[in-house]
Coordinates of N, CA, C and O in Angstrom, one line a residue:
A1331 N -13.8 -7.3 -2.7 CA -14.5 -6.2 -3.3 C -14.2 -4.9 -2.7 O -14.1 -3.8 -3.4
K1332 N -14.0 -4.8 -1.4 CA -13.7 -3.6 -0.7 C -12.4 -3.0 -1.1 O -12.2 -1.8 -1.3
L1333 N -11.4 -3.9 -1.3 CA -10.1 -3.5 -1.8 C -10.2 -2.9 -3.2 O -9.6 -1.9 -3.5
G1334 N -11.0 -3.4 -4.0 CA -11.3 -2.9 -5.4 C -11.9 -1.5 -5.3 O -11.5 -0.6 -6.1
I1335 N -12.8 -1.3 -4.4 CA -13.4 0.0 -4.2 C -12.4 1.0 -3.7 O -12.3 2.2 -4.2
A1336 N -11.5 0.6 -2.8 CA -10.4 1.5 -2.3 C -9.5 1.8 -3.5 O -9.0 3.0 -3.6
D1337 N -9.2 0.9 -4.3 CA -8.3 1.2 -5.5 C -9.0 2.1 -6.5 O -8.3 3.0 -7.0
V1338 N -10.2 2.0 -6.7 CA -11.0 2.9 -7.6 C -11.0 4.3 -7.0 O -10.8 5.3 -7.6
T1339 N -11.2 4.4 -5.7 CA -11.2 5.6 -5.0 C -9.8 6.3 -5.1 O -9.7 7.5 -5.3
R1340 N -8.8 5.5 -5.0 CA -7.4 6.1 -5.2 C -7.3 6.6 -6.7 O -6.7 7.7 -6.9
L1341 N -7.8 5.9 -7.6 CA -7.7 6.3 -9.0 C -8.5 7.6 -9.3 O -8.2 8.4 -10.2
Q1342 N -9.5 7.8 -8.4 CA -10.3 9.0 -8.5 C -9.7 10.2 -7.8 O -10.2 11.3 -7.7
R1343 N -8.5 9.9 -7.3 CA -7.6 10.9 -6.6 C -8.2 11.4 -5.3 O -7.9 12.4 -4.8
D1344 N -9.0 10.5 -4.6 CA -9.5 10.8 -3.3 C -8.6 9.9 -2.3 O -9.0 8.9 -1.8
F1345 N -7.4 10.4 -2.1 CA -6.3 9.6 -1.5 C -6.6 9.4 0.0 O -6.4 8.3 0.5
A1346 N -7.1 10.4 0.7 CA -7.4 10.3 2.1 C -8.5 9.2 2.3 O -8.3 8.4 3.2
R1347 N -9.5 9.2 1.5 CA -10.6 8.2 1.7 C -10.1 6.8 1.3 O -10.4 5.9 2.0
A1348 N -9.2 6.7 0.3 CA -8.7 5.4 -0.1 C -7.8 4.9 1.1 O -7.9 3.7 1.4
R1349 N -7.0 5.7 1.7 CA -6.2 5.3 2.8 C -7.1 4.8 4.0 O -6.8 3.9 4.7
E1350 N -8.1 5.6 4.2 CA -9.1 5.2 5.3 C -9.7 3.8 5.0 O -9.8 3.0 6.0
M1351 N -10.0 3.6 3.8 CA -10.6 2.3 3.4 C -9.6 1.2 3.6 O -9.9 0.1 4.1
C1352 N -8.4 1.4 3.2 CA -7.3 0.4 3.4 C -7.1 0.1 4.9 O -6.9 -1.1 5.2
T1353 N -7.1 1.1 5.7 CA -6.9 0.9 7.1 C -8.1 0.1 7.7 O -7.8 -0.8 8.5
A1354 N -9.3 0.4 7.3 CA -10.4 -0.4 7.7 C -10.4 -1.8 7.3 O -10.7 -2.7 8.1
I1355 N -9.9 -2.0 6.1 CA -9.8 -3.4 5.6 C -8.8 -4.2 6.3 O -8.9 -5.3 6.7
A1356 N -7.6 -3.5 6.6 CA -6.5 -4.2 7.3 C -6.9 -4.5 8.8 O -6.4 -5.4 9.3
A1357 N -7.8 -3.7 9.3 CA -8.2 -3.9 10.7 C -9.4 -4.9 10.9 O -9.8 -5.2 12.0
A1358 N -9.8 -5.5 9.8 CA -10.9 -6.5 9.8 C -10.6 -7.7 10.7 O -9.5 -8.1 10.8
Q1359 N -11.6 -8.2 11.3 CA -11.5 -9.5 12.0 C -12.3 -10.5 11.3 O -13.4 -10.3 10.9
P1360 N -11.9 -11.7 11.2 CA -10.6 -12.3 11.6 C -9.5 -11.7 10.7 O -9.8 -11.1 9.7
P1361 N -8.2 -11.8 11.2 CA -7.1 -11.2 10.4 C -7.1 -11.7 9.0 O -7.5 -12.8 8.7
L1362 N -6.6 -10.8 8.1 CA -6.6 -11.1 6.7 C -5.5 -12.2 6.3 O -4.5 -12.3 7.0
E1363 N -5.7 -12.9 5.2 CA -4.7 -13.8 4.8 C -3.5 -12.9 4.3 O -3.7 -11.8 3.9
T1364 N -2.3 -13.5 4.2 CA -1.1 -12.8 3.8 C -1.2 -12.1 2.5 O -0.9 -10.9 2.3
D1365 N -1.7 -12.8 1.4 CA -1.8 -12.2 0.1 C -2.7 -11.0 0.1 O -2.4 -9.9 -0.5
L1366 N -3.9 -11.1 0.8 CA -4.8 -9.9 0.8 C -4.2 -8.8 1.7 O -4.3 -7.6 1.3
R1367 N -3.5 -9.1 2.7 CA -2.9 -8.1 3.6 C -1.8 -7.3 2.8 O -1.7 -6.1 2.8
H1368 N -1.1 -8.1 1.9 CA -0.1 -7.4 1.1 C -0.7 -6.6 0.0 O -0.2 -5.5 -0.3
A1369 N -1.8 -7.0 -0.5 CA -2.5 -6.2 -1.5 C -3.0 -4.9 -0.9 O -3.0 -3.8 -1.6
V1370 N -3.5 -4.9 0.3 CA -4.0 -3.7 1.0 C -2.8 -2.8 1.2 O -2.9 -1.6 1.0
E1371 N -1.7 -3.3 1.6 CA -0.5 -2.5 1.9 C 0.0 -1.9 0.5 O 0.4 -0.7 0.5
A1372 N -0.1 -2.6 -0.5 CA 0.3 -2.1 -1.8 C -0.6 -0.9 -2.3 O -0.1 0.1 -2.8
C1373 N -1.9 -1.1 -2.0 CA -2.8 0.0 -2.3 C -2.5 1.3 -1.5 O -2.5 2.4 -2.0
R1374 N -2.2 1.0 -0.2 CA -1.8 2.2 0.7 C -0.5 2.9 0.2 O -0.4 4.1 0.2
L1375 N 0.5 2.1 -0.2 CA 1.7 2.6 -0.7 C 1.5 3.4 -2.0 O 2.1 4.4 -2.3
R1376 N 0.6 2.8 -2.9 CA 0.3 3.5 -4.2 C -0.3 4.9 -3.9 O -0.1 5.8 -4.6
C1377 N -1.2 4.9 -2.9 CA -1.8 6.2 -2.5 C -0.7 7.3 -2.2 O -0.8 8.4 -2.7
L1378 N 0.3 6.8 -1.4 CA 1.3 7.8 -1.1 C 2.1 8.2 -2.3 O 2.5 9.4 -2.5
L1379 N 2.4 7.3 -3.2 CA 3.1 7.6 -4.4 C 2.3 8.6 -5.3 O 2.8 9.5 -5.9
D1380 N 1.0 8.3 -5.4 CA 0.1 9.1 -6.3 C 0.0 10.5 -5.7 O -0.3 11.5 -6.4
E1381 N 0.1 10.6 -4.4 CA 0.1 12.0 -3.7 C 1.4 12.7 -3.9 O 1.4 13.9 -3.5
G1382 N 2.4 12.1 -4.4 CA 3.7 12.8 -4.6 C 4.5 12.7 -3.3 O 5.3 13.6 -3.0
Q1383 N 4.3 11.6 -2.6 CA 5.1 11.4 -1.3 C 5.9 10.1 -1.4 O 5.7 9.2 -0.7
P1384 N 6.9 10.1 -2.3 CA 7.7 8.8 -2.5 C 8.5 8.5 -1.2 O 8.7 7.3 -0.9
L1385 N 9.0 9.5 -0.5 CA 9.7 9.3 0.7 C 8.9 8.6 1.8 O 9.3 7.6 2.4
A1386 N 7.7 9.1 1.9 CA 6.7 8.4 2.9 C 6.4 7.0 2.5 O 6.3 6.1 3.3
A1387 N 6.3 6.8 1.2 CA 6.0 5.4 0.7 C 7.2 4.5 0.9 O 7.1 3.4 1.4
A1388 N 8.4 5.0 0.7 CA 9.6 4.2 1.0 C 9.8 3.9 2.5 O 10.1 2.8 2.9
E1389 N 9.5 4.9 3.3 CA 9.5 4.6 4.8 C 8.5 3.6 5.2 O 8.7 2.8 6.1
A1390 N 7.3 3.7 4.6 CA 6.2 2.7 4.9 C 6.6 1.3 4.5 O 6.3 0.4 5.2
F1391 N 7.2 1.3 3.3 CA 7.7 0.0 2.9 C 8.7 -0.6 3.8 O 8.7 -1.8 4.2
L1392 N 9.7 0.2 4.3 CA 10.7 -0.3 5.2 C 10.0 -0.8 6.5 O 10.4 -1.8 7.1
A1393 N 9.0 -0.1 7.0 CA 8.3 -0.5 8.2 C 7.6 -1.8 8.0 O 7.6 -2.7 8.9
L1394 N 7.0 -2.0 6.8 CA 6.4 -3.2 6.5 C 7.4 -4.4 6.4 O 7.2 -5.5 6.8
R1395 N 8.5 -4.1 5.8 CA 9.6 -5.1 5.6 C 10.1 -5.6 7.0 O 10.5 -6.7 7.1
R1396 N 10.1 -4.7 8.0 CA 10.5 -5.1 9.3 C 9.6 -6.1 10.0 O 10.0 -7.0 10.8
T1397 N 8.3 -6.0 9.6 CA 7.3 -6.8 10.3 C 6.9 -8.1 9.5 O 6.5 -9.1 10.1
E1398 N 7.1 -8.0 8.2 CA 6.8 -9.2 7.3 C 8.1 -9.8 6.8 O 8.9 -9.1 6.1
P1399 N 8.3 -11.1 7.0 CA 9.6 -11.7 6.6 C 9.6 -11.9 5.0 O 10.6 -11.8 4.4
V1400 N 8.4 -12.2 4.5 CA 8.3 -12.4 3.0 C 7.2 -11.5 2.5 O 6.1 -11.5 3.0
L1401 N 7.5 -10.8 1.4 CA 6.5 -9.9 0.8 C 6.1 -10.4 -0.6 O 6.9 -11.0 -1.3
S1402 N 5.0 -10.0 -1.0 CA 4.5 -10.4 -2.4 C 5.2 -9.6 -3.4 O 5.7 -8.5 -3.2
G1403 N 5.1 -10.0 -4.7 CA 5.6 -9.3 -5.8 C 5.0 -8.0 -6.0 O 5.7 -7.0 -6.4
E1404 N 3.7 -7.8 -5.7 CA 3.1 -6.6 -5.8 C 3.7 -5.5 -4.9 O 3.9 -4.4 -5.3
V1405 N 4.0 -5.9 -3.7 CA 4.6 -4.9 -2.8 C 6.0 -4.6 -3.2 O 6.4 -3.4 -3.2
W1406 N 6.7 -5.5 -3.7 CA 8.1 -5.3 -4.2 C 8.0 -4.3 -5.4 O 8.9 -3.4 -5.6
L1407 N 7.0 -4.5 -6.3 CA 6.9 -3.6 -7.4 C 6.6 -2.2 -7.0 O 7.2 -1.2 -7.5
V1408 N 5.8 -2.0 -6.0 CA 5.5 -0.6 -5.5 C 6.8 0.0 -4.8 O 7.1 1.1 -5.0
Q1409 N 7.6 -0.9 -4.2 CA 8.8 -0.4 -3.6 C 9.8 0.1 -4.7 O 10.4 1.1 -4.6
I1410 N 9.9 -0.6 -5.8 CA 10.7 -0.2 -6.9 C 10.2 1.1 -7.5 O 10.9 2.0 -7.8
Q1411 N 8.8 1.2 -7.6 CA 8.2 2.5 -8.1 C 8.6 3.6 -7.2 O 8.8 4.8 -7.6
S1412 N 8.6 3.4 -5.9 CA 8.9 4.5 -4.9 C 10.4 4.9 -5.1 O 10.7 6.0 -5.0
L1413 N 11.3 3.9 -5.3 CA 12.7 4.2 -5.5 C 12.9 5.0 -6.7 O 13.7 6.0 -6.8
L1414 N 12.2 4.7 -7.8 CA 12.3 5.4 -9.0 C 11.7 6.9 -8.9 O 12.3 7.8 -9.4
A1415 N 10.7 7.0 -8.1 CA 10.1 8.3 -7.9 C 11.1 9.2 -7.0 O 11.2 10.4 -7.2
L1416 N 11.8 8.5 -6.1 CA 12.7 9.3 -5.3 C 13.9 9.7 -6.1 O 14.5 10.8 -5.8
R1417 N 14.3 9.0 -7.1 CA 15.4 9.3 -7.9 C 15.1 10.5 -8.7 O 15.8 11.4 -9.0

């Protein structure tokens, strides 16, 4: 539910607050399951894209790629969107 609220906040164009919410969700204890962690990262990357920062989104994706051996389809979709925005 918290991730949904963060996504709605992003859609309301309050990007700083949405990123804060994503950071808080990611820092929750016990650690999140892989699918939920990837959904949080996708939300964070979408915030960067919506703010007009495709380069920052691409860099964040690369950092995530270094730490996660397998990524969800949602994260790969956002990566493709960031590449298109860079183009």
